[in-house]
Coordinates of C-alpha atoms in Angstrom, one line a residue:
X43 CA -97.7 -20.9 10.2
X44 CA -96.7 -18.2 12.7
X45 CA -97.2 -20.5 15.7
X46 CA -95.0 -23.2 14.1
X47 CA -92.2 -20.6 13.7
X48 CA -92.7 -19.5 17.3
X49 CA -92.6 -23.1 18.6
X50 CA -89.5 -23.8 16.5
X51 CA -87.8 -20.6 17.8
X52 CA -88.6 -21.6 21.4
X53 CA -87.2 -25.0 20.9
X54 CA -84.1 -23.7 19.2
X55 CA -83.5 -21.2 22.1
X56 CA -84.0 -24.0 24.6
X57 CA -81.5 -26.2 22.7
X58 CA -78.9 -23.4 22.6
X59 CA -79.4 -22.8 26.4
X60 CA -79.0 -26.5 27.0
X61 CA -75.8 -26.6 25.0
X62 CA -74.4 -23.5 26.8
X63 CA -74.8 -25.3 30.1
X64 CA -73.3 -28.6 29.0
X65 CA -69.8 -27.5 29.9
X66 CA -68.8 -25.5 32.9
X67 CA -65.5 -23.8 32.6
X68 CA -63.2 -21.6 34.8
X69 CA -60.4 -19.2 33.9
X70 CA -57.9 -19.7 36.7
X71 CA -57.0 -16.0 37.0
X72 CA -60.7 -14.9 37.3
X73 CA -62.7 -15.1 40.5
X74 CA -65.2 -17.9 40.9
X75 CA -68.7 -16.9 40.0
X76 CA -70.1 -18.9 43.0
X77 CA -67.4 -19.2 45.6
X78 CA -67.9 -21.6 48.5
X79 CA -66.5 -21.9 52.0
X80 CA -63.4 -24.1 51.9
X81 CA -63.5 -27.1 54.4
X82 CA -60.7 -26.8 57.0
X83 CA -59.3 -30.2 56.0
X84 CA -58.6 -28.8 52.5
X85 CA -57.0 -25.7 54.0
X86 CA -54.7 -27.9 56.2
X87 CA -53.6 -30.0 53.2
X88 CA -52.9 -27.0 50.9
X89 CA -51.0 -25.2 53.7
X90 CA -48.4 -27.9 53.2
X91 CA -48.1 -27.3 49.4
X92 CA -44.8 -25.5 48.5
X93 CA -46.5 -23.0 46.2
X94 CA -48.8 -22.0 49.0
X95 CA -46.5 -22.4 52.0
X96 CA -43.8 -20.2 50.4
X97 CA -46.3 -17.3 49.6
X98 CA -44.4 -14.5 51.2
X99 CA -44.6 -12.5 48.0
X100 CA -48.4 -12.5 48.3
X101 CA -48.3 -10.5 51.5
X102 CA -50.7 -12.9 53.2
X103 CA -49.7 -15.9 55.4
X104 CA -53.1 -17.6 55.8
X105 CA -53.8 -20.2 53.1
X106 CA -57.5 -19.7 53.3
X107 CA -57.0 -16.0 52.2
X108 CA -54.8 -17.0 49.3
X109 CA -57.2 -19.6 47.8
X110 CA -60.8 -19.8 46.7
X111 CA -63.0 -22.8 46.1
X112 CA -66.2 -23.6 44.1
X113 CA -68.3 -26.8 44.5
X114 CA -68.7 -28.9 41.4
X115 CA -71.1 -31.7 40.6
X116 CA -69.1 -34.5 39.0
X117 CA -72.0 -37.1 38.9
X118 CA -75.5 -37.3 40.2
X119 CA -74.3 -38.0 43.7
X120 CA -70.7 -36.9 43.8
X121 CA -69.6 -33.3 44.5
X122 CA -66.1 -32.0 44.8
X123 CA -64.3 -28.7 45.7
X124 CA -62.3 -27.1 42.9
X125 CA -59.6 -24.9 44.5
X126 CA -57.4 -22.3 42.8
X127 CA -55.4 -19.2 43.9
X128 CA -57.4 -16.2 44.7
X129 CA -54.4 -14.0 43.9
X130 CA -52.1 -14.0 40.9
X131 CA -49.0 -14.1 43.1
X132 CA -49.4 -17.9 43.3
X133 CA -49.6 -18.2 39.5
X134 CA -46.9 -18.2 36.8
X135 CA -47.6 -16.0 33.8
X136 CA -51.2 -16.7 32.9
X137 CA -51.4 -20.2 34.4
X138 CA -52.3 -21.1 38.0
X139 CA -52.2 -24.4 40.0
X140 CA -55.6 -26.1 40.5
X141 CA -56.7 -28.8 42.9
X142 CA -59.8 -30.9 43.1
X143 CA -60.8 -32.5 46.5
X144 CA -63.6 -34.8 47.6
X145 CA -64.7 -34.9 51.2
X146 CA -65.1 -38.2 53.1
X147 CA -66.7 -37.1 56.3
X148 CA -64.2 -34.6 57.8
X149 CA -61.3 -35.8 55.7
X150 CA -60.3 -34.3 52.4
X151 CA -59.0 -36.5 49.5
X152 CA -57.1 -35.0 46.6
X153 CA -58.5 -36.5 43.4
X154 CA -56.9 -34.2 40.8
X155 CA -54.2 -31.6 40.5
X156 CA -52.5 -29.6 37.8
X157 CA -49.5 -27.4 38.5
X158 CA -50.4 -24.8 35.8
X159 CA -53.6 -24.2 33.8
X160 CA -55.2 -21.2 32.2
X161 CA -58.6 -22.8 32.0
X162 CA -60.3 -25.8 33.6
X163 CA -63.5 -27.2 32.3
X164 CA -66.0 -29.8 33.5
X165 CA -66.8 -31.5 30.2
X166 CA -70.2 -32.8 29.2
X167 CA -68.8 -36.3 28.5
X168 CA -68.8 -38.9 31.3
X169 CA -66.6 -41.9 32.1
X170 CA -67.6 -44.4 34.8
X171 CA -70.5 -42.0 35.8
X172 CA -68.2 -39.0 36.4
X173 CA -67.9 -35.9 34.2
X174 CA -64.5 -35.7 32.4
X175 CA -62.2 -32.7 33.1
X176 CA -60.3 -30.6 30.5
X177 CA -57.5 -28.2 31.1
X178 CA -55.7 -25.8 28.8
X179 CA -52.3 -24.0 29.2
X180 CA -50.3 -21.8 26.9
X181 CA -50.6 -18.8 24.6
X182 CA -50.8 -18.1 20.9
X183 CA -47.3 -19.5 20.2
X184 CA -47.5 -22.8 22.1
X185 CA -49.8 -24.6 24.4
X186 CA -51.4 -27.8 25.5
X187 CA -54.9 -29.4 26.0
X188 CA -55.4 -32.2 28.4
X189 CA -58.4 -34.4 29.2
X190 CA -58.9 -36.4 32.4
X191 CA -61.2 -39.3 33.2
X192 CA -62.3 -40.9 36.5
X193 CA -60.9 -44.2 37.4
X194 CA -63.0 -45.0 40.5
X195 CA -60.5 -43.3 42.9
X196 CA -59.1 -40.2 41.1
X197 CA -58.8 -38.5 37.7
X198 CA -56.2 -39.9 35.3
X199 CA -54.9 -38.3 32.1
X200 CA -56.5 -39.8 29.0
X201 CA -55.6 -37.3 26.3
X202 CA -53.0 -34.7 25.7
X203 CA -52.2 -32.5 22.8
X204 CA -49.0 -30.4 23.1
X205 CA -48.5 -28.0 20.2
X206 CA -46.5 -25.0 18.9
X207 CA -47.6 -22.6 16.2
X208 CA -46.0 -22.8 12.8
X209 CA -46.2 -19.1 11.8
X210 CA -45.2 -19.7 8.2
X211 CA -47.9 -22.3 7.5
X212 CA -50.4 -20.9 10.0
X213 CA -51.1 -24.2 11.6
X214 CA -50.3 -26.1 14.9
X215 CA -47.5 -28.7 15.0
X216 CA -47.3 -31.0 17.9
X217 CA -47.7 -34.4 19.7
X218 CA -51.0 -36.0 20.5
X219 CA -51.1 -38.7 23.2
X220 CA -54.1 -40.9 23.9
X221 CA -54.3 -43.3 26.9
X222 CA -56.5 -46.2 26.0
X223 CA -58.7 -48.1 28.6
X224 CA -56.6 -51.2 28.2
X225 CA -53.5 -49.2 29.4
X226 CA -51.9 -48.8 25.9
X227 CA -50.7 -45.4 24.8
X228 CA -51.1 -44.1 21.3
X229 CA -48.9 -41.2 20.1
X230 CA -49.4 -39.1 16.9
X231 CA -47.3 -36.4 15.5
X232 CA -49.4 -33.5 14.2
X233 CA -47.9 -31.9 11.1
X234 CA -49.1 -29.0 8.9
X235 CA -51.1 -30.2 5.8
X236 CA -49.0 -30.1 2.6
X237 CA -50.3 -27.8 -0.1

């Protein structure tokens, strides 16, 4: 009996560990856990971005010193460079711009960008063989959650939920937008449940 409980406990711990690694997420104002060297082609492209080029308030003029990158696995064979500010001076409030690049030889290709996110996640769901991306922005009063799916060349928005908090009813009000594979868009208004 004890050995069955031990086996069950080990299987349960393995399952919990597996679930914990199913989604990789990054808070945009926190340093990357495993930063990587940024390819020079990405540095060159981002030096032209207005938010990076006009970074006099950061006290640093070199884009490579203002940004940091981490390598992500998007599929079994595809990797990409997730880039975000290394300093809060390039962010607004709690949200920062984030870019995702793939390298084609020595050339960098932008495959996704958001101007402001608090958290970015590589979701455990896939579309066309690539992991989906998720992003959140906002605070306790208002915010948004967006999902992005691969379309063979770049990431496209497939879901967005923009909400505000109804303090009286203690629930979220908002708009939910779903982009269907056939190109149609479905919108829903989210209301507080009636008591």
